Amino acid sequence: MEEQNMGGEPVADRRRFLMGMAMTAAGTMSAPALAQSTSGGAAPDPHQGHKMPPPPDTPVMALLVHPKMVMQDLIGPLTVFNLMRGSQIHLVWKDKQPVTTELGITVAPTTTFADCPQDVDVLFVPGGLDGTIALMDDPEVLAFLADRGSRAKYVTADCTGSLLLGAAGLLRGYRATSHWMVRDELRSMGAIPVHERVVIDRNRITGGGVTAGIDFGLTICALMRGEAAAQNIQLVIEYAPAPPFNAGTPETAPPDIVNTLLSRRGGTIERARVKAQAAGAKF
Amino acid sequence: MEEQNMGGEPVADRRRFLMGMAMTAAGTMSAPALAQSTSGGAAPDPHQGHKMPPPPDTPVMALLVHPKMVMQDLIGPLTVFNLMRGSQIHLVWKDKQPVTTELGITVAPTTTFADCPQDVDVLFVPGGLDGTIALMDDPEVLAFLADRGSRAKYVTADCTGSLLLGAAGLLRGYRATSHWMVRDELRSMGAIPVHERVVIDRNRITGGGVTAGIDFGLTICALMRGEAAAQNIQLVIEYAPAPPFNAGTPETAPPDIVNTLLSRRGGTIERARVKAQAAGAKF
């Protein structure tokens, strides 16, 4: 929900540092956080403020967007980040062509790798199993992540996004998590797989599969802004979950459901394993 | 996550009844569920299959999308619906112009009100406080909801979307919930406000604020497909939430945070109250 709508912190400070402003059909400003084109990236954006450095108290967040990304992996954290006062949020990709998520909804990158600020406070990678695996040996993506990750204040991912951090060499020696199906593959890339909802090891912060992005986002907010800020956002988004079943992990789901799923996805998991081993062999 | 990617049910059956197919740059098919244009609604879609009725076992879901919609309100349920085998999902609005969400990310409607199937299995309305309030006296939106809602198998909403169901006269005499800030306003429109995460009263199903859409989506899936199907999807999206704080409701959040938020949003809540009373006065 929009900050003005649902009670996030005032956005006046942040708006000064927008990189692009989405205008609704009625001409009113919307979308305070994102440097976002509303026209699928086609229209030139006169507000390319990436040349205007943010003030020191404006956290710069670079969120990778990529083809076959799982939309919820992005939207969970982004919903929280968008309610954090003063954030400068970049949706980064190789170019500005909209990427198609698993839902068919497209997301237009706001910032290319080349234009992304050199120093970011948060580097974040969402998941999307096959889409993520496809990028585990993509030199351009790995070089971008390795570079920004080498200086970022927080190097983060949710779901299978951690496979990309791992392939970029950013998790060596760090405790980390991922989607439960491929969590163990992190080990091939030098990480220590941990079965927790959100794993914090120094400045590496990773979340579990898909819906863990909400817990992850609130954790990031608390680290950067304090507990009260995170609690305020939790209340705005009414995050008091009540799952109708207790089947969210392989440990609690009915065994036949777990086994069927693992069987069905065996090929994909195997591809992740091979790519993780190949990535780890390069370090 | 895409069904092929993360282990949802096979999609072959569903694909035969797609209303539109999004093609990635590489030419591979993506986005099985949505009748979705990848180009911001600009390109004509040769697969406008709304003239092809789905087979009897293909549930038809009409999800309203609207300006200032809260993205998470849509994406939570849609992530679940997309993993339900064979669903035919329509993102409906007055026209096909992309609507801008609170995040600045745009969503292209796939289906206009005029082209939406007359009989839908699920009618769903996401929230977005100010955006929702703005529509509470929009004759075109209310007429569409009242018409499809009069025949829909399930009439549903999450977050402030229930204000629109209420304004359309669809909640009179029904127990229902909404975002906690405006839940009580449902009473003016003849509903019985209930403080539960997901409220089921006959065929009216409503969820609480923003993140409740995930619990809501799994509930719908269980009703339509059975518990095992919902548990399978819960496992795929690793929905084992672990909020870092217990501040997701006004009952559990620190009182100063609740009071500050209510104070800041007082004007908006008052506008919802006035519009709800005006809507109720018409019944």
Short mmCIF file of N, CA, C and O in Angstrom, two decimals, chain A residues 1-5 14-15 21-25 28-34 36-38 71 74-75 78-79 82 91 105-108, chain B residues 36 64-75 78 91 93 97-109 126-132:
data_model
loop_
_atom_site.label_atom_id
_atom_site.label_comp_id
_atom_site.label_asym_id
_atom_site.label_seq_id
_atom_site.Cartn_x
_atom_site.Cartn_y
_atom_site.Cartn_z
N MET A 1 0.82 -1.19 0.00
CA MET A 1 0.00 0.00 0.00
C MET A 1 0.86 1.24 0.00
O MET A 1 1.95 1.27 0.54
N GLU A 2 0.34 2.21 -0.62
CA GLU A 2 1.07 3.46 -0.75
C GLU A 2 1.25 4.10 0.62
O GLU A 2 0.39 4.03 1.49
N GLU A 3 2.36 4.75 0.82
CA GLU A 3 2.61 5.34 2.13
C GLU A 3 1.54 6.35 2.50
O GLU A 3 1.08 6.40 3.62
N GLN A 4 1.18 7.18 1.53
CA GLN A 4 0.15 8.17 1.85
C GLN A 4 -1.17 7.48 2.16
O GLN A 4 -2.00 8.01 2.86
N ASN A 5 -1.35 6.29 1.60
CA ASN A 5 -2.62 5.63 1.77
C ASN A 5 -2.74 4.94 3.11
O ASN A 5 -3.77 4.96 3.75
N ARG A 14 11.90 11.44 0.59
CA ARG A 14 12.28 10.48 -0.40
C ARG A 14 12.01 10.97 -1.80
O ARG A 14 12.77 10.75 -2.72
N ARG A 15 10.91 11.67 -1.93
CA ARG A 15 10.50 12.06 -3.28
C ARG A 15 11.50 12.94 -3.95
O ARG A 15 11.59 12.98 -5.17
N MET A 21 9.43 9.22 -11.99
CA MET A 21 8.15 9.34 -11.32
C MET A 21 7.07 8.83 -12.25
O MET A 21 6.94 9.29 -13.37
N ALA A 22 6.33 7.89 -11.75
CA ALA A 22 5.22 7.36 -12.54
C ALA A 22 4.05 8.30 -12.39
O ALA A 22 3.73 8.74 -11.30
N MET A 23 3.44 8.62 -13.48
CA MET A 23 2.27 9.49 -13.44
C MET A 23 1.05 8.67 -13.81
O MET A 23 1.06 7.91 -14.76
N THR A 24 0.01 8.83 -13.05
CA THR A 24 -1.22 8.13 -13.41
C THR A 24 -1.89 8.87 -14.55
O THR A 24 -1.49 9.96 -14.93
N ALA A 25 -2.93 8.25 -15.08
CA ALA A 25 -3.64 8.87 -16.18
C ALA A 25 -4.19 10.23 -15.77
O ALA A 25 -4.30 11.14 -16.58
N THR A 28 -1.71 12.55 -11.44
CA THR A 28 -1.23 12.63 -10.06
C THR A 28 -0.02 11.72 -9.90
O THR A 28 0.11 10.71 -10.58
N MET A 29 0.84 12.07 -8.99
CA MET A 29 2.03 11.27 -8.80
C MET A 29 1.68 9.99 -8.05
O MET A 29 0.83 9.98 -7.17
N SER A 30 2.32 8.95 -8.44
CA SER A 30 2.15 7.69 -7.72
C SER A 30 3.50 7.04 -7.61
O SER A 30 4.49 7.57 -8.09
N ALA A 31 3.51 5.91 -6.99
CA ALA A 31 4.70 5.07 -6.99
C ALA A 31 5.92 5.81 -6.49
O ALA A 31 6.88 6.03 -7.22
N PRO A 32 5.91 6.24 -5.24
CA PRO A 32 6.99 7.07 -4.76
C PRO A 32 8.36 6.41 -4.77
O PRO A 32 9.36 7.06 -4.98
N ALA A 33 8.41 5.12 -4.58
CA ALA A 33 9.72 4.54 -4.33
C ALA A 33 10.49 4.19 -5.58
O ALA A 33 11.71 4.23 -5.59
N LEU A 34 9.80 3.85 -6.62
CA LEU A 34 10.48 3.24 -7.74
C LEU A 34 10.84 4.22 -8.83
O LEU A 34 10.05 5.08 -9.18
N GLN A 36 10.52 4.08 -12.08
CA GLN A 36 9.70 3.11 -12.80
C GLN A 36 9.06 3.76 -13.99
O GLN A 36 8.42 4.80 -13.88
N SER A 37 9.20 3.13 -15.12
CA SER A 37 8.44 3.58 -16.28
C SER A 37 7.11 2.86 -16.31
O SER A 37 7.03 1.67 -16.10
N THR A 38 6.06 3.59 -16.56
CA THR A 38 4.75 2.95 -16.62
C THR A 38 4.42 2.47 -18.02
O THR A 38 3.37 1.94 -18.25
N MET A 71 7.16 -13.67 -8.91
CA MET A 71 6.69 -12.33 -8.55
C MET A 71 6.63 -12.13 -7.02
O MET A 71 7.04 -11.09 -6.51
N LEU A 74 9.74 -11.06 -5.24
CA LEU A 74 10.06 -9.63 -5.32
C LEU A 74 9.09 -8.79 -4.50
O LEU A 74 9.50 -7.88 -3.77
N ILE A 75 7.81 -9.09 -4.63
CA ILE A 75 6.79 -8.19 -4.07
C ILE A 75 6.77 -8.23 -2.55
O ILE A 75 6.49 -7.22 -1.91
N LEU A 78 9.66 -5.99 -1.50
CA LEU A 78 9.47 -4.65 -2.05
C LEU A 78 8.32 -3.92 -1.35
O LEU A 78 8.38 -2.70 -1.15
N THR A 79 7.29 -4.65 -0.97
CA THR A 79 6.18 -4.03 -0.25
C THR A 79 6.69 -3.41 1.06
O THR A 79 6.28 -2.31 1.44
N ASN A 82 9.21 -0.42 0.22
CA ASN A 82 8.46 0.73 -0.27
C ASN A 82 7.87 1.55 0.87
O ASN A 82 7.56 2.73 0.71
N LEU A 91 15.20 -1.22 -9.60
CA LEU A 91 14.96 -2.57 -10.12
C LEU A 91 15.95 -2.76 -11.27
O LEU A 91 15.80 -2.14 -12.32
N ILE A 105 2.79 -11.48 -15.45
CA ILE A 105 2.88 -10.04 -15.25
C ILE A 105 4.32 -9.63 -15.49
O ILE A 105 5.25 -10.29 -15.04
N THR A 106 4.49 -8.55 -16.25
CA THR A 106 5.84 -8.11 -16.55
C THR A 106 6.27 -7.03 -15.56
O THR A 106 5.44 -6.32 -15.00
N VAL A 107 7.57 -6.94 -15.36
CA VAL A 107 8.13 -5.90 -14.50
C VAL A 107 9.20 -5.17 -15.31
O VAL A 107 10.11 -5.80 -15.86
N ALA A 108 9.06 -3.87 -15.38
CA ALA A 108 10.03 -3.08 -16.13
C ALA A 108 11.19 -2.70 -15.21
O ALA A 108 10.99 -2.09 -14.17
N GLN B 36 -2.42 -12.36 -20.76
CA GLN B 36 -1.60 -11.23 -20.34
C GLN B 36 -0.78 -10.71 -21.51
O GLN B 36 -0.10 -11.47 -22.19
N LEU B 64 -10.34 -8.43 -10.14
CA LEU B 64 -10.34 -7.01 -10.46
C LEU B 64 -8.94 -6.44 -10.27
O LEU B 64 -8.25 -6.78 -9.31
N VAL B 65 -8.49 -5.63 -11.22
CA VAL B 65 -7.28 -4.84 -10.99
C VAL B 65 -7.69 -3.38 -11.12
O VAL B 65 -8.58 -3.04 -11.91
N HIS B 66 -7.11 -2.52 -10.31
CA HIS B 66 -7.56 -1.13 -10.32
C HIS B 66 -6.43 -0.19 -9.93
O HIS B 66 -5.46 -0.61 -9.28
N PRO B 67 -6.53 1.06 -10.31
CA PRO B 67 -5.46 2.02 -9.98
C PRO B 67 -5.26 2.14 -8.48
O PRO B 67 -6.23 2.12 -7.71
N LYS B 68 -3.99 2.25 -8.08
CA LYS B 68 -3.60 2.33 -6.67
C LYS B 68 -3.89 1.05 -5.90
O LYS B 68 -3.94 1.05 -4.67
N MET B 69 -4.14 0.01 -6.65
CA MET B 69 -4.23 -1.31 -6.03
C MET B 69 -2.94 -1.59 -5.27
O MET B 69 -1.85 -1.18 -5.69
N VAL B 70 -3.03 -2.29 -4.16
CA VAL B 70 -1.84 -2.74 -3.45
C VAL B 70 -1.37 -4.05 -4.07
O VAL B 70 -2.10 -5.03 -4.10
N MET B 71 -0.16 -4.01 -4.59
CA MET B 71 0.33 -5.14 -5.39
C MET B 71 0.28 -6.46 -4.60
O MET B 71 -0.13 -7.49 -5.14
N GLN B 72 0.69 -6.43 -3.36
CA GLN B 72 0.69 -7.67 -2.57
C GLN B 72 -0.73 -8.23 -2.42
O GLN B 72 -0.90 -9.45 -2.35
N ASP B 73 -1.72 -7.36 -2.36
CA ASP B 73 -3.11 -7.82 -2.26
C ASP B 73 -3.49 -8.71 -3.43
O ASP B 73 -4.30 -9.63 -3.29
N LEU B 74 -2.94 -8.39 -4.61
CA LEU B 74 -3.20 -9.21 -5.80
C LEU B 74 -2.26 -10.41 -5.86
O LEU B 74 -2.69 -11.52 -6.16
N ILE B 75 -0.99 -10.17 -5.62
CA ILE B 75 0.02 -11.21 -5.89
C ILE B 75 -0.08 -12.38 -4.91
O ILE B 75 0.17 -13.52 -5.30
N LEU B 78 -2.96 -14.47 -6.27
CA LEU B 78 -2.67 -14.88 -7.64
C LEU B 78 -1.56 -15.93 -7.69
O LEU B 78 -1.58 -16.83 -8.53
N LEU B 91 -7.59 -10.84 -15.44
CA LEU B 91 -7.36 -9.61 -14.69
C LEU B 91 -8.27 -8.57 -15.32
O LEU B 91 -8.00 -8.12 -16.45
N TRP B 93 -10.66 -5.10 -15.77
CA TRP B 93 -10.80 -3.66 -15.49
C TRP B 93 -11.65 -3.05 -16.60
O TRP B 93 -12.03 -3.73 -17.54
N GLN B 97 -5.90 -0.58 -20.38
CA GLN B 97 -4.77 0.27 -20.02
C GLN B 97 -4.16 -0.23 -18.71
O GLN B 97 -4.88 -0.48 -17.74
N PRO B 98 -2.83 -0.37 -18.68
CA PRO B 98 -2.21 -0.83 -17.43
C PRO B 98 -2.57 0.08 -16.25
O PRO B 98 -2.65 1.30 -16.40
N VAL B 99 -2.82 -0.53 -15.13
CA VAL B 99 -3.08 0.23 -13.92
C VAL B 99 -1.79 0.27 -13.09
O VAL B 99 -1.01 -0.68 -13.10
N THR B 100 -1.59 1.38 -12.41
CA THR B 100 -0.38 1.54 -11.62
C THR B 100 -0.66 1.21 -10.16
O THR B 100 -1.55 1.79 -9.55
N THR B 101 0.11 0.27 -9.65
CA THR B 101 -0.07 -0.13 -8.25
C THR B 101 0.66 0.84 -7.33
O THR B 101 1.38 1.73 -7.78
N GLU B 102 0.50 0.63 -6.04
CA GLU B 102 1.16 1.49 -5.06
C GLU B 102 2.67 1.39 -5.16
O GLU B 102 3.39 2.29 -4.71
N LEU B 103 3.19 0.34 -5.75
CA LEU B 103 4.63 0.16 -5.87
C LEU B 103 5.20 0.85 -7.10
O LEU B 103 6.42 0.92 -7.25
N GLY B 104 4.34 1.31 -7.97
CA GLY B 104 4.80 1.89 -9.23
C GLY B 104 4.89 0.85 -10.33
O GLY B 104 5.03 1.21 -11.50
N ILE B 105 4.82 -0.40 -9.99
CA ILE B 105 4.77 -1.45 -11.00
C ILE B 105 3.37 -1.46 -11.59
O ILE B 105 2.38 -1.37 -10.87
N THR B 106 3.32 -1.53 -12.92
CA THR B 106 2.01 -1.52 -13.57
C THR B 106 1.54 -2.94 -13.83
O THR B 106 2.35 -3.86 -13.97
N VAL B 107 0.25 -3.10 -13.89
CA VAL B 107 -0.35 -4.40 -14.22
C VAL B 107 -1.32 -4.17 -15.38
O VAL B 107 -2.20 -3.31 -15.30
N ALA B 108 -1.12 -4.92 -16.44
CA ALA B 108 -1.99 -4.79 -17.61
C ALA B 108 -3.22 -5.69 -17.43
O ALA B 108 -3.07 -6.90 -17.25
N PRO B 109 -4.41 -5.12 -17.46
CA PRO B 109 -5.61 -5.97 -17.45
C PRO B 109 -5.58 -6.90 -18.66
O PRO B 109 -5.06 -6.54 -19.72
N PRO B 126 -8.96 -7.18 -4.94
CA PRO B 126 -7.87 -6.80 -4.05
C PRO B 126 -8.10 -5.39 -3.51
O PRO B 126 -8.91 -4.64 -4.06
N GLY B 127 -7.37 -5.03 -2.48
CA GLY B 127 -7.53 -3.73 -1.86
C GLY B 127 -6.49 -2.71 -2.28
O GLY B 127 -5.75 -2.89 -3.26
N GLY B 128 -6.44 -1.63 -1.53
CA GLY B 128 -5.57 -0.50 -1.82
C GLY B 128 -6.32 0.72 -1.32
O GLY B 128 -7.15 1.27 -2.05
N LEU B 129 -6.07 1.13 -0.11
CA LEU B 129 -7.04 1.93 0.65
C LEU B 129 -7.64 3.11 -0.14
O LEU B 129 -8.82 3.09 -0.46
N ASP B 130 -6.82 4.14 -0.46
CA ASP B 130 -7.39 5.29 -1.16
C ASP B 130 -7.94 4.92 -2.53
O ASP B 130 -8.98 5.43 -2.95
N GLY B 131 -7.23 4.01 -3.21
CA GLY B 131 -7.71 3.57 -4.52
C GLY B 131 -9.06 2.88 -4.42
O GLY B 131 -9.94 3.05 -5.27
N THR B 132 -9.23 2.11 -3.36
CA THR B 132 -10.51 1.41 -3.17
C THR B 132 -11.62 2.39 -2.83
O THR B 132 -12.73 2.31 -3.37
#
